[in-house]
Short mmCIF file of C-alpha atoms and ligand atoms in Angstrom, two decimals:
data_model
loop_
_atom_site.label_atom_id
_atom_site.label_comp_id
_atom_site.label_asym_id
_atom_site.label_seq_id
_atom_site.Cartn_x
_atom_site.Cartn_y
_atom_site.Cartn_z
CA MET A 1 0.00 0.00 0.00
CA ASN A 2 1.38 3.41 -0.95
CA ASN A 3 1.68 6.25 1.52
CA TYR A 4 -1.20 8.17 -0.02
CA GLU A 5 -3.49 5.21 0.67
CA LYS A 6 -2.77 5.06 4.41
CA ASP A 7 -5.96 6.96 5.35
CA ILE A 8 -8.22 4.50 3.56
CA GLU A 9 -9.99 1.42 4.87
CA VAL A 10 -10.69 -1.06 2.05
CA LEU A 11 -14.33 -2.08 1.59
CA PHE A 12 -14.34 -3.90 -1.76
CA SER A 13 -11.34 -5.30 -3.60
CA GLU A 14 -10.71 -5.12 -7.34
CA LYS A 15 -11.86 -8.76 -7.62
CA GLU A 16 -15.08 -8.12 -5.67
CA ILE A 17 -15.82 -5.15 -7.92
CA GLN A 18 -15.27 -7.23 -11.07
CA ASP A 19 -17.52 -9.99 -9.70
CA ALA A 20 -20.25 -7.41 -9.02
CA ILE A 21 -19.87 -6.01 -12.54
CA ASN A 22 -20.23 -9.49 -14.05
CA ARG A 23 -23.40 -10.03 -12.03
CA LEU A 24 -24.80 -6.63 -13.04
CA GLY A 25 -23.90 -7.37 -16.67
CA GLY A 26 -26.14 -10.45 -16.55
CA GLU A 27 -29.04 -8.55 -14.99
CA ILE A 28 -28.73 -5.64 -17.43
CA THR A 29 -28.42 -7.92 -20.45
CA GLY A 30 -31.70 -9.62 -19.56
CA PHE A 31 -33.64 -6.39 -20.02
CA TYR A 32 -31.62 -4.47 -22.63
CA LYS A 33 -30.14 -6.96 -25.07
CA ASP A 34 -32.55 -6.19 -27.93
CA LYS A 35 -33.22 -2.55 -27.01
CA ASN A 36 -30.10 -0.68 -28.21
CA PRO A 37 -30.03 1.36 -24.99
CA LEU A 38 -28.43 4.72 -24.43
CA VAL A 39 -26.03 4.21 -21.54
CA LEU A 40 -25.59 7.53 -19.78
CA GLY A 41 -22.53 7.77 -17.53
CA VAL A 42 -22.62 10.50 -14.89
CA LEU A 43 -19.24 12.29 -14.69
CA LYS A 44 -16.92 12.30 -13.12
CA GLY A 45 -17.34 9.50 -10.63
CA SER A 46 -18.76 6.79 -12.92
CA PHE A 47 -16.06 6.91 -15.62
CA MET A 48 -14.18 3.81 -14.47
CA PHE A 49 -17.26 1.79 -13.58
CA VAL A 50 -19.07 2.51 -16.84
CA ALA A 51 -15.95 1.62 -18.86
CA ASP A 52 -15.79 -1.80 -17.19
CA LEU A 53 -19.56 -2.26 -17.21
CA ILE A 54 -20.11 -1.77 -20.94
CA ARG A 55 -17.35 -4.27 -21.68
CA VAL A 56 -19.47 -7.03 -20.13
CA LEU A 57 -22.54 -5.96 -22.14
CA ASN A 58 -22.24 -7.90 -25.40
CA PHE A 59 -25.04 -6.32 -27.38
CA GLU A 60 -25.70 -3.14 -29.33
CA LEU A 61 -25.70 0.03 -27.24
CA GLU A 62 -24.73 3.67 -27.40
CA MET A 63 -22.87 5.67 -24.81
CA GLU A 64 -23.20 9.26 -23.62
CA PHE A 65 -21.85 11.21 -20.68
CA ILE A 66 -23.25 14.05 -18.65
CA GLY A 67 -21.42 15.96 -15.93
CA LEU A 68 -23.41 16.68 -12.79
CA SER A 69 -22.26 18.16 -9.54
CA SER A 70 -23.93 18.55 -6.18
CA TYR A 71 -20.79 18.80 -4.08
CA GLY A 72 -18.55 21.62 -2.99
CA GLU A 73 -15.13 21.14 -1.45
CA CYS A 74 -16.39 18.95 1.37
CA THR A 75 -18.13 15.71 2.12
CA GLU A 76 -21.69 17.04 2.29
CA SER A 77 -24.03 17.32 -0.65
CA SER A 78 -25.30 20.85 -1.18
CA GLY A 79 -28.55 19.40 -2.53
CA GLU A 80 -28.45 21.71 -5.54
CA VAL A 81 -27.48 19.91 -8.74
CA THR A 82 -25.74 21.67 -11.62
CA ILE A 83 -24.82 20.41 -15.09
CA THR A 84 -21.03 20.71 -15.48
CA VAL A 85 -20.47 18.86 -18.77
CA LYS A 86 -22.78 18.76 -21.74
CA SER A 87 -22.47 16.18 -24.53
CA PRO A 88 -22.28 17.40 -28.16
CA ASP A 89 -25.67 15.98 -29.22
CA VAL A 90 -27.67 17.63 -26.54
CA LEU A 91 -30.87 19.52 -26.22
CA GLU A 92 -30.92 21.93 -23.29
CA GLY A 93 -28.00 20.20 -21.67
CA ILE A 94 -29.38 16.73 -22.12
CA PRO A 95 -28.72 14.16 -24.87
CA VAL A 96 -31.56 13.18 -27.17
CA TYR A 97 -33.55 10.60 -25.28
CA GLN A 98 -36.76 10.45 -27.24
CA ASN A 99 -38.05 6.87 -27.53
CA ARG A 100 -34.75 5.54 -26.22
CA HIS A 101 -34.21 3.11 -23.38
CA VAL A 102 -31.89 5.06 -21.10
CA LEU A 103 -29.67 3.39 -18.52
CA VAL A 104 -28.17 5.95 -16.14
CA VAL A 105 -24.88 4.79 -14.60
CA GLU A 106 -23.70 6.33 -11.33
CA ASP A 107 -20.82 5.76 -8.94
CA ILE A 108 -22.83 6.32 -5.78
CA VAL A 109 -26.36 7.28 -4.76
CA ASP A 110 -26.15 9.23 -1.54
CA SER A 111 -28.99 11.71 -0.82
CA GLY A 112 -30.59 10.72 -4.16
CA ASN A 113 -30.81 14.36 -5.29
CA THR A 114 -28.53 13.94 -8.32
CA ILE A 115 -30.33 10.90 -9.71
CA SER A 116 -33.75 12.35 -9.05
CA PHE A 117 -32.77 15.60 -10.85
CA LEU A 118 -31.38 13.68 -13.83
CA LYS A 119 -34.33 11.29 -14.11
CA GLU A 120 -36.74 14.22 -14.15
CA LYS A 121 -34.72 15.95 -16.90
CA ILE A 122 -34.67 12.80 -19.02
CA MET A 123 -38.40 12.20 -18.53
CA GLU A 124 -39.07 15.62 -20.11
CA HIS A 125 -37.70 14.17 -23.37
CA SER A 126 -40.13 11.21 -23.66
CA PRO A 127 -37.75 8.27 -23.33
CA ALA A 128 -39.01 4.71 -23.79
CA SER A 129 -37.71 3.91 -20.29
CA VAL A 130 -35.24 5.18 -17.69
CA LYS A 131 -33.46 2.91 -15.23
CA VAL A 132 -30.65 3.47 -12.78
CA CYS A 133 -27.53 1.38 -12.29
CA THR A 134 -25.22 2.44 -9.48
CA LEU A 135 -22.07 0.81 -8.25
CA THR A 136 -22.73 1.85 -4.65
CA SER A 137 -25.59 3.16 -2.55
CA LYS A 138 -25.53 4.76 0.89
CA PRO A 139 -29.13 4.22 2.10
CA ALA A 140 -28.51 5.85 5.49
CA ARG A 141 -28.25 9.25 3.81
CA ARG A 142 -31.21 9.09 1.45
CA GLU A 143 -33.37 12.23 1.23
CA VAL A 144 -35.25 11.36 -1.96
CA ASP A 145 -36.80 7.93 -2.34
CA ILE A 146 -35.47 6.91 -5.72
CA PRO A 147 -35.67 3.34 -7.06
CA ILE A 148 -32.35 1.70 -7.93
CA ASP A 149 -32.76 -0.92 -10.63
CA TYR A 150 -29.24 -2.37 -10.62
CA LEU A 151 -27.05 -2.11 -7.52
CA GLY A 152 -23.44 -3.16 -7.01
CA PHE A 153 -22.95 -2.66 -3.25
CA LYS A 154 -24.59 -1.02 -0.27
CA VAL A 155 -22.03 1.05 1.63
CA PRO A 156 -21.95 2.31 5.22
CA ASN A 157 -22.46 5.95 6.13
CA LYS A 158 -18.82 6.92 5.46
CA PHE A 159 -17.13 8.99 2.79
CA ILE A 160 -16.35 6.52 -0.01
CA VAL A 161 -13.40 6.82 -2.37
CA GLY A 162 -11.64 4.89 -5.10
CA TYR A 163 -12.51 3.26 -8.41
CA GLY A 164 -13.58 6.63 -9.84
CA MET A 165 -14.84 8.20 -6.62
CA ASP A 166 -12.94 11.08 -5.07
CA TYR A 167 -12.42 13.14 -2.00
CA ASN A 168 -11.41 16.67 -3.06
CA GLY A 169 -10.39 15.32 -6.47
CA LYS A 170 -8.11 12.62 -5.05
CA TYR A 171 -8.24 8.80 -4.95
CA ARG A 172 -10.12 8.26 -8.22
CA ASN A 173 -7.27 6.06 -9.47
CA LEU A 174 -7.53 3.40 -6.73
CA HIS A 175 -8.36 -0.09 -8.03
CA TYR A 176 -10.55 -0.78 -5.00
CA ILE A 177 -13.32 0.98 -3.04
CA GLY A 178 -12.74 2.16 0.50
CA TYR A 179 -13.61 4.89 2.96
CA LEU A 180 -11.66 7.66 4.63
CA LYS A 181 -10.80 6.65 8.17
CA ASN A 182 -10.71 10.23 9.45
CA PRO A 183 -12.72 12.50 7.16
CA PRO A 184 -12.42 16.21 7.98
CA SER A 185 -15.68 17.59 9.26
CA PRO A 186 -17.62 19.50 6.59
P1 IMP B 1 -26.41 12.63 -4.13
O1 IMP B 1 -26.99 13.65 -5.05
O2 IMP B 1 -26.34 13.10 -2.71
O3 IMP B 1 -27.06 11.27 -4.26
O4 IMP B 1 -24.89 12.48 -4.50
C1 IMP B 1 -24.52 11.95 -5.67
C2 IMP B 1 -23.13 12.32 -6.09
O5 IMP B 1 -22.28 12.85 -5.06
C3 IMP B 1 -22.48 11.04 -6.51
O6 IMP B 1 -22.70 10.85 -7.87
C4 IMP B 1 -21.03 11.25 -6.19
O7 IMP B 1 -20.39 11.79 -7.31
C5 IMP B 1 -21.03 12.22 -5.03
N1 IMP B 1 -20.90 11.48 -3.76
C6 IMP B 1 -21.85 11.25 -2.83
N2 IMP B 1 -21.39 10.56 -1.79
C7 IMP B 1 -20.09 10.32 -2.05
C8 IMP B 1 -19.05 9.60 -1.36
O8 IMP B 1 -19.20 9.01 -0.27
N3 IMP B 1 -17.85 9.59 -1.99
C9 IMP B 1 -17.61 10.18 -3.18
N4 IMP B 1 -18.55 10.83 -3.87
C10 IMP B 1 -19.78 10.91 -3.31
MG1 MG B 2 -21.53 10.77 -9.35
#
């Protein structure tokens, strides 16, 4: 373990993450294999997960990204969601969803505000369906009751980092998922 990893307690290893992705791949394939879905990765946190996830989906699909942010410089969600990255084929900040089966891919659902905001935006564009796949979920912090269709892991009420997820921009490059042992108070 490198020095910069000393503050992190490991929750899920690289192997456990890959096993979860293989399981999710099976579940997702069951519903989407003939639907040519639009897979929508939420930046930045989902970039690593979505890259591994689509490689276990062996059917026709398309991929888009959207950047959303509800966090400042700390570990508490501000609750207000802003669009930080727009894709090129977008309409009012959102890709063209009409009559498409949209699979939103997230790194973590915490309060639920981000996913609920995004789902509402997509619904305005008459999609065929919208479902949510998230690698992790922190149910203890939920403010909005939002259904999760495909879930990797439930996580404890800690600040989670690694495998795409950051604290103050750091730790995205870890191969595993863990939590900060001593998070600074917000
Ligand atoms: P929500 O809107 O509160 O559900 O937060 C969603 C977004 O905040 C996620 O997509 C993450 O990018 C970020 N986030 C929430 N909790 C954590 C965490 O424990 N670690 C890293 N990022 C988090
Ligand atoms: Mg995210």
